[in-house]
CSV table of C-alpha atoms in Angstrom, one decimal:
chain,number,residue,atom,x,y,z
A,1,MET,CA,27.1,-19.1,0.7
A,2,ALA,CA,25.6,-17.1,-1.6
A,3,ALA,CA,23.5,-14.1,-1.4
A,4,ARG,CA,20.0,-14.1,-1.6
A,5,ARG,CA,18.5,-12.9,-4.7
A,6,PRO,CA,16.0,-10.0,-4.2
A,7,ARG,CA,12.4,-10.5,-4.5
A,8,PRO,CA,10.7,-9.6,-6.8
A,9,LEU,CA,8.0,-6.9,-6.0
A,10,VAL,CA,4.9,-5.0,-7.6
A,11,ILE,CA,3.4,-1.8,-5.4
A,12,ASP,CA,0.3,-0.9,-6.5
A,13,THR,CA,-0.9,2.0,-5.2
A,14,ASP,CA,-2.7,5.7,-5.2
A,15,PRO,CA,0.4,8.2,-3.7
A,16,GLY,CA,-1.0,10.0,-1.5
A,17,ILE,CA,1.6,10.8,1.2
A,18,ASP,CA,1.8,7.7,2.9
A,19,ASP,CA,2.1,5.5,-0.4
A,20,ALA,CA,5.0,7.7,-1.7
A,21,LEU,CA,6.9,6.3,1.4
A,22,ALA,CA,6.2,2.8,1.0
A,23,ILE,CA,7.4,3.3,-2.5
A,24,LEU,CA,11.0,5.2,-1.4
A,25,LEU,CA,11.3,2.1,2.1
A,26,ALA,CA,10.7,-0.7,-1.3
A,27,LEU,CA,13.7,1.1,-3.1
A,28,ALA,CA,16.1,0.9,0.3
A,29,SER,CA,15.6,-2.1,1.0
A,30,PRO,CA,17.8,-4.5,-0.9
A,31,GLU,CA,15.6,-8.2,0.2
A,32,VAL,CA,13.4,-6.7,-3.0
A,33,ASP,CA,13.4,-5.8,-5.9
A,34,LEU,CA,11.0,-2.7,-7.4
A,35,ARG,CA,9.8,-3.9,-11.1
A,36,LEU,CA,6.5,-2.6,-11.4
A,37,VAL,CA,4.2,0.1,-9.9
A,38,THR,CA,0.6,0.5,-10.9
A,39,THR,CA,-1.5,2.9,-9.9
A,40,THR,CA,-5.0,3.9,-8.9
A,41,HIS,CA,-8.2,5.3,-7.9
A,42,GLY,CA,-8.0,6.1,-4.0
A,43,ASN,CA,-6.6,9.3,-2.6
A,44,VAL,CA,-7.1,12.0,-5.5
A,45,GLU,CA,-8.1,11.4,-9.1
A,46,LEU,CA,-5.9,8.3,-10.8
A,47,ALA,CA,-4.1,10.8,-13.4
A,48,GLN,CA,-2.5,12.7,-10.2
A,49,THR,CA,-2.3,8.9,-8.4
A,50,THR,CA,0.0,8.3,-11.7
A,51,ASP,CA,2.0,11.2,-12.3
A,52,ASN,CA,3.0,11.0,-8.0
A,53,ALA,CA,4.2,8.0,-8.5
A,54,LEU,CA,6.4,9.1,-11.3
A,55,ARG,CA,7.5,12.3,-9.3
A,56,VAL,CA,8.9,9.9,-6.2
A,57,LEU,CA,10.7,7.1,-8.6
A,58,HIS,CA,12.2,10.2,-10.1
A,59,LEU,CA,13.2,12.0,-6.4
A,60,ALA,CA,14.9,8.5,-6.0
A,61,GLY,CA,16.5,8.4,-9.0
A,62,ARG,CA,14.3,5.3,-9.7
A,63,SER,CA,12.7,6.5,-13.0
A,64,ASP,CA,13.9,2.7,-14.7
A,65,VAL,CA,10.9,1.1,-12.7
A,66,PRO,CA,7.6,1.6,-14.9
A,67,VAL,CA,4.4,2.9,-14.1
A,68,ALA,CA,1.4,1.5,-15.3
A,69,ALA,CA,-2.3,3.8,-14.4
A,70,GLY,CA,-5.2,1.4,-14.2
A,71,ALA,CA,-8.6,1.7,-12.9
A,72,ALA,CA,-10.0,5.0,-12.6
A,73,GLU,CA,-12.9,4.2,-10.8
A,74,SER,CA,-14.4,1.4,-8.3
A,75,LEU,CA,-15.8,-1.4,-9.7
A,76,VAL,CA,-19.9,-0.9,-9.3
A,77,TYR,CA,-20.3,2.6,-7.1
A,78,PRO,CA,-18.5,5.5,-7.9
A,79,GLN,CA,-16.0,6.4,-4.8
A,80,PRO,CA,-18.2,8.5,-2.8
A,81,GLU,CA,-15.1,11.2,-2.2
A,82,ARG,CA,-11.5,11.3,-2.0
A,83,ALA,CA,-9.2,12.2,0.4
A,84,GLY,CA,-7.3,15.5,-0.5
A,85,HIS,CA,-8.5,17.1,2.8
A,86,VAL,CA,-5.7,14.4,4.1
A,87,HIS,CA,-3.2,14.3,1.5
A,88,GLY,CA,-3.5,17.6,0.0
A,89,GLN,CA,-5.2,18.4,-3.1
A,90,THR,CA,-2.2,16.7,-5.2
A,91,GLY,CA,-1.7,13.4,-2.7
A,92,LEU,CA,1.6,14.5,-1.8
A,93,GLY,CA,1.0,17.4,0.5
A,94,GLY,CA,2.4,20.6,-0.3
A,95,ALA,CA,5.7,19.1,-1.6
A,96,GLN,CA,6.6,19.8,-4.7
A,97,LEU,CA,8.2,16.9,-6.6
A,98,ALA,CA,10.3,17.5,-9.5
A,99,PRO,CA,8.5,15.9,-12.7
A,100,SER,CA,9.9,12.5,-13.6
A,101,PRO,CA,11.3,12.3,-17.2
A,102,ALA,CA,10.1,8.9,-17.6
A,103,ALA,CA,6.4,8.1,-19.9
A,104,VAL,CA,3.7,6.1,-18.2
A,105,ASP,CA,3.7,2.3,-19.4
A,106,PRO,CA,1.4,2.5,-22.0
A,107,ARG,CA,-0.3,-1.0,-21.4
A,108,PRO,CA,-3.1,-1.1,-18.8
A,109,ALA,CA,-2.4,-1.8,-15.4
A,110,VAL,CA,-3.7,-5.0,-14.8
A,111,VAL,CA,-1.8,-6.2,-18.3
A,112,ALA,CA,1.8,-4.8,-17.2
A,113,LEU,CA,1.0,-6.9,-14.1
A,114,ALA,CA,-0.8,-10.1,-16.0
A,115,GLU,CA,2.6,-10.6,-18.4
A,116,LEU,CA,5.3,-9.5,-15.0
A,117,LEU,CA,3.5,-12.6,-13.3
A,118,LEU,CA,3.6,-14.4,-15.9
A,119,ALA,CA,7.2,-13.9,-17.3
A,120,SER,CA,8.8,-14.2,-13.9
A,121,GLU,CA,11.0,-17.2,-13.4
A,122,GLU,CA,10.9,-16.0,-9.6
A,123,PRO,CA,7.7,-15.7,-6.7
A,124,VAL,CA,6.5,-12.4,-7.0
A,125,THR,CA,5.0,-10.3,-4.2
A,126,VAL,CA,2.3,-8.0,-5.0
A,127,ALA,CA,1.9,-5.1,-2.1
A,128,ALA,CA,-1.7,-3.8,-2.9
A,129,ILE,CA,-2.1,-0.1,-0.7
A,130,GLY,CA,-4.6,1.5,-2.5
A,131,PRO,CA,-8.4,0.8,-3.3
A,132,TRP,CA,-8.0,-3.3,-4.1
A,133,THR,CA,-9.5,-2.2,-7.8
A,134,ASN,CA,-7.0,-3.2,-10.1
A,135,VAL,CA,-5.8,-6.8,-8.2
A,136,ALA,CA,-9.9,-7.5,-8.5
A,137,LEU,CA,-9.7,-7.2,-12.2
A,138,LEU,CA,-6.3,-9.2,-12.6
A,139,LEU,CA,-8.6,-11.8,-10.7
A,140,ALA,CA,-11.6,-11.8,-12.9
A,141,THR,CA,-9.5,-11.6,-16.5
A,142,TYR,CA,-6.1,-13.1,-15.9
A,143,PRO,CA,-6.8,-15.8,-13.4
A,144,GLN,CA,-3.6,-17.9,-14.5
A,145,ALA,CA,-1.7,-14.5,-13.9
A,146,ALA,CA,-2.9,-13.9,-10.5
A,147,ALA,CA,-2.4,-17.3,-9.5
A,148,ARG,CA,1.3,-16.6,-10.0
A,149,ILE,CA,1.1,-14.1,-7.4
A,150,ASP,CA,3.5,-16.0,-4.4
A,151,ARG,CA,2.1,-13.3,-1.6
A,152,LEU,CA,-0.6,-10.7,-1.9
A,153,VAL,CA,0.0,-8.2,0.7
A,154,LEU,CA,-3.2,-6.0,1.2
A,155,MET,CA,-3.2,-2.9,3.2
A,156,GLY,CA,-6.6,-2.2,4.4
A,157,GLY,CA,-9.7,-3.3,6.7
A,158,SER,CA,-10.0,-3.8,10.7
A,159,ALA,CA,-10.7,-6.9,12.8
A,160,SER,CA,-11.3,-5.0,16.2
A,161,ARG,CA,-11.2,-1.5,15.5
A,162,GLY,CA,-13.9,-0.1,13.3
A,163,GLY,CA,-12.8,2.0,10.8
A,164,ASN,CA,-11.4,5.5,10.1
A,165,VAL,CA,-13.3,6.7,6.9
A,166,THR,CA,-17.0,5.6,8.5
A,167,ALA,CA,-17.7,3.9,11.9
A,168,ALA,CA,-17.0,0.8,10.0
A,169,ALA,CA,-14.7,1.2,7.0
A,170,GLU,CA,-11.2,1.6,6.5
A,171,PHE,CA,-10.6,4.1,3.8
A,172,ASN,CA,-9.1,1.6,0.9
A,173,VAL,CA,-11.8,-1.4,1.3
A,174,TRP,CA,-14.8,1.5,1.5
A,175,ALA,CA,-13.6,3.2,-1.5
A,176,ASP,CA,-14.2,-0.2,-3.6
A,177,PRO,CA,-16.1,-3.0,-1.4
A,178,GLU,CA,-17.0,-5.0,-4.5
A,179,ALA,CA,-13.0,-5.3,-5.5
A,180,ALA,CA,-12.5,-6.0,-1.6
A,181,ALA,CA,-14.9,-8.9,-1.8
A,182,ARG,CA,-13.7,-10.5,-4.7
A,183,VAL,CA,-9.8,-10.4,-3.4
A,184,LEU,CA,-10.7,-11.3,0.2
A,185,GLY,CA,-12.8,-14.0,-1.3
A,186,SER,CA,-10.5,-15.8,-3.7
A,187,ALA,CA,-7.5,-18.3,-3.0
A,188,VAL,CA,-4.6,-16.0,-3.4
A,189,PRO,CA,-1.9,-16.4,-0.5
A,190,THR,CA,-2.6,-12.9,1.7
A,191,VAL,CA,-1.6,-11.4,4.1
A,192,LEU,CA,-4.3,-8.4,5.2
A,193,VAL,CA,-2.5,-5.4,7.3
A,194,GLY,CA,-5.3,-3.2,8.6
A,195,LEU,CA,-6.1,-0.7,11.4
A,196,ASP,CA,-5.4,-3.5,14.3
A,197,VAL,CA,-1.8,-2.7,13.8
A,198,THR,CA,-1.2,0.5,11.8
A,199,VAL,CA,-2.9,2.6,14.2
A,200,PRO,CA,-0.6,1.9,17.1
A,201,THR,CA,2.4,1.8,14.9
A,202,VAL,CA,3.0,6.0,15.2
A,203,LEU,CA,6.2,7.8,13.1
A,204,GLY,CA,7.0,10.7,15.5
A,205,GLU,CA,8.7,14.3,15.1
A,206,ASP,CA,11.6,12.9,15.8
A,207,GLY,CA,11.8,10.1,13.1
A,208,ILE,CA,10.9,12.0,10.6
A,209,ALA,CA,13.6,14.8,11.8
A,210,ARG,CA,16.7,11.9,11.8
A,211,PHE,CA,15.5,11.5,7.9
A,212,ALA,CA,15.0,14.8,6.9
A,213,ALA,CA,18.6,15.4,8.0
A,214,ALA,CA,20.3,12.5,6.2
A,215,GLY,CA,20.1,13.8,2.9
A,216,PRO,CA,17.9,16.0,0.3
A,217,VAL,CA,15.3,13.0,-0.8
A,218,GLY,CA,14.7,12.2,3.2
A,219,ALA,CA,14.7,15.8,3.5
A,220,THR,CA,11.4,15.9,0.8
A,221,ALA,CA,10.1,13.0,2.6
A,222,ALA,CA,9.6,15.1,4.9
A,223,ALA,CA,8.4,17.4,3.5
A,224,ILE,CA,5.9,15.4,2.1
A,225,LEU,CA,4.6,14.1,5.2
A,226,GLN,CA,4.3,17.5,6.8
A,227,GLN,CA,0.7,18.1,5.7
A,228,TYR,CA,0.3,14.7,7.3
A,229,VAL,CA,1.8,16.2,10.7
A,230,ASP,CA,-0.5,19.0,10.1
A,231,HIS,CA,-3.5,16.9,10.1
A,232,ALA,CA,-2.6,14.4,12.7
A,233,ARG,CA,-1.7,18.0,14.9
A,234,SER,CA,-5.4,19.4,14.3
A,235,SER,CA,-7.7,16.3,14.4
A,236,TYR,CA,-6.4,14.2,16.8
A,237,GLY,CA,-4.3,16.5,19.2
A,238,THR,CA,-1.2,14.2,18.2
A,239,THR,CA,2.3,14.9,16.6
A,240,GLY,CA,3.1,11.9,15.4
A,241,VAL,CA,1.7,9.9,11.8
A,242,VAL,CA,0.2,6.9,11.6
A,243,VAL,CA,2.0,5.5,8.1
A,244,HIS,CA,-0.2,3.0,6.8
A,245,ASP,CA,1.2,2.0,4.0
A,246,ALA,CA,5.1,1.8,5.3
A,247,LEU,CA,4.0,-0.9,7.5
A,248,ALA,CA,2.3,-2.7,4.8
A,249,LEU,CA,5.4,-2.9,2.7
A,250,THR,CA,7.7,-3.6,5.4
A,251,GLU,CA,5.4,-6.7,5.8
A,252,ALA,CA,6.6,-7.8,1.9
A,253,ILE,CA,9.9,-6.7,2.5
A,254,VAL,CA,10.7,-8.6,5.4
A,255,PRO,CA,8.2,-11.2,5.7
A,256,GLY,CA,7.0,-12.3,9.3
A,257,THR,CA,7.3,-8.7,11.3
A,258,LEU,CA,3.6,-9.2,11.9
A,259,GLY,CA,1.8,-11.8,13.5
A,260,THR,CA,-0.9,-13.2,11.6
A,261,VAL,CA,-3.2,-15.7,11.8
A,262,ARG,CA,-5.1,-17.6,9.3
A,263,ARG,CA,-8.8,-16.1,9.9
A,264,ASP,CA,-12.1,-15.7,7.5
A,265,VAL,CA,-12.7,-12.1,6.5
A,266,VAL,CA,-15.7,-11.3,4.4
A,267,VAL,CA,-17.0,-7.7,3.3
A,268,ASP,CA,-19.8,-6.0,3.6
A,269,THR,CA,-21.1,-4.4,0.4
A,270,THR,CA,-24.9,-3.6,1.5
A,271,ARG,CA,-24.9,0.3,0.7
A,272,GLY,CA,-26.0,0.6,4.6
A,273,ALA,CA,-24.0,2.1,7.4
A,274,GLY,CA,-22.0,-1.1,7.6
A,275,ARG,CA,-20.7,-0.8,3.7
A,276,GLY,CA,-17.1,-1.5,3.7
A,277,GLN,CA,-16.3,-3.0,7.2
A,278,THR,CA,-14.2,-6.3,7.0
A,279,LEU,CA,-16.0,-8.3,8.7
A,280,VAL,CA,-13.5,-11.0,10.2
A,281,ASP,CA,-13.8,-14.2,12.5
A,282,ARG,CA,-11.9,-14.2,15.1
A,283,ARG,CA,-13.8,-17.0,17.2
A,284,ALA,CA,-11.5,-19.7,15.7
A,285,VAL,CA,-8.2,-20.3,13.0
A,286,SER,CA,-9.4,-21.3,9.8
A,287,ASP,CA,-8.3,-23.4,7.0
A,288,SER,CA,-10.2,-22.5,4.4
A,289,PRO,CA,-8.2,-22.3,1.1
A,290,THR,CA,-9.6,-18.7,1.1
A,291,ALA,CA,-8.9,-18.2,4.5
A,292,VAL,CA,-6.4,-14.7,4.9
A,293,ASP,CA,-3.1,-14.2,7.3
A,294,VAL,CA,-5.0,-11.4,9.4
A,295,ALA,CA,-2.0,-8.7,11.1
A,296,GLU,CA,-3.0,-9.2,14.9
A,297,THR,CA,0.5,-8.1,16.5
A,298,VAL,CA,3.2,-5.8,16.1
A,299,ASP,CA,6.2,-4.4,17.7
A,300,SER,CA,5.9,-0.7,16.2
A,301,ALA,CA,8.7,0.7,17.9
A,302,ALA,CA,10.7,-1.9,15.7
A,303,ALA,CA,8.6,-0.9,12.7
A,304,VAL,CA,9.1,2.8,13.1
A,305,GLU,CA,13.1,2.6,13.7
A,306,PHE,CA,13.3,0.3,9.9
A,307,LEU,CA,11.3,2.6,8.4
A,308,VAL,CA,13.5,5.5,9.8
A,309,SER,CA,16.7,4.1,9.6
A,310,ARG,CA,15.6,2.7,6.0
A,311,LEU,CA,14.8,6.4,4.6
A,312,ALA,CA,17.7,7.8,6.3
A,313,GLY,CA,20.1,4.8,4.5
A,314,LEU,CA,18.5,6.1,1.3
A,315,ALA,CA,18.7,9.6,1.3
A,316,ALA,CA,22.9,9.1,2.9
A,317,ARG,CA,23.4,7.2,-0.3
A,318,ALA,CA,21.5,9.9,-2.9
A,319,ARG,CA,23.5,12.9,-2.0
């Protein structure tokens, strides 16, 4: 039997510590072929997220993967604040990654993504792990291309845990609720990987030590994570870290990793205390064409082991 070809993958991202690990996880996984990285505002400003994406790809020896810069700001209202207090002022903690020899793709992110989707002979998975502004713009400006998305895996939202940046809202949705409303209201096949499954999935210091010992790439990944570890210890009194974006990428790489249920989801776009909340109707399974596969269950130990073993393997190969 012939080996299955890797599925084309695009990552839309705002690196970001856990975004960096997610990119490395994709590069470590033979099930997917990372064809494009598009960047957006979010954890830090767009210029910084774009430079960070280039540096992370270069770290893994994959400067050949194009990086296209996207939305610098939210669709309607400016993002109230960035997340430098969590990710460090550069977005990659205190780690110093070498600059990439590659230049930024001259195309706007939405154009680069649309052209890739329209040209691909195979179904393309898009994993959006920052604010979803670029995806919303794709839906509005290139609907024919958006219809070619095989599967949209979104990191964001929460069905039952409340928010992590306000009482109601998770960061990626809070950063651009209008974009989130457009994306979750589309008919693109979508998996929503929210706080319900990411928060219980904790990467501990022993796991970090395993890939740190595997080679320089792993050691650098561990150094990027140190800011996260320090923040978790000082803010929550814990020694493990929740790597939200890596879990979303795990589902993109191995569909079915997470237990999902089709639900109707709407986003609060008002200007009150509920702004950015994902209102998930858990009363019944939905058969609506705009329903979303909401991740509700996870084997956290297996997901952490998947991340650690893949990053250790990548680090060992890059020695």
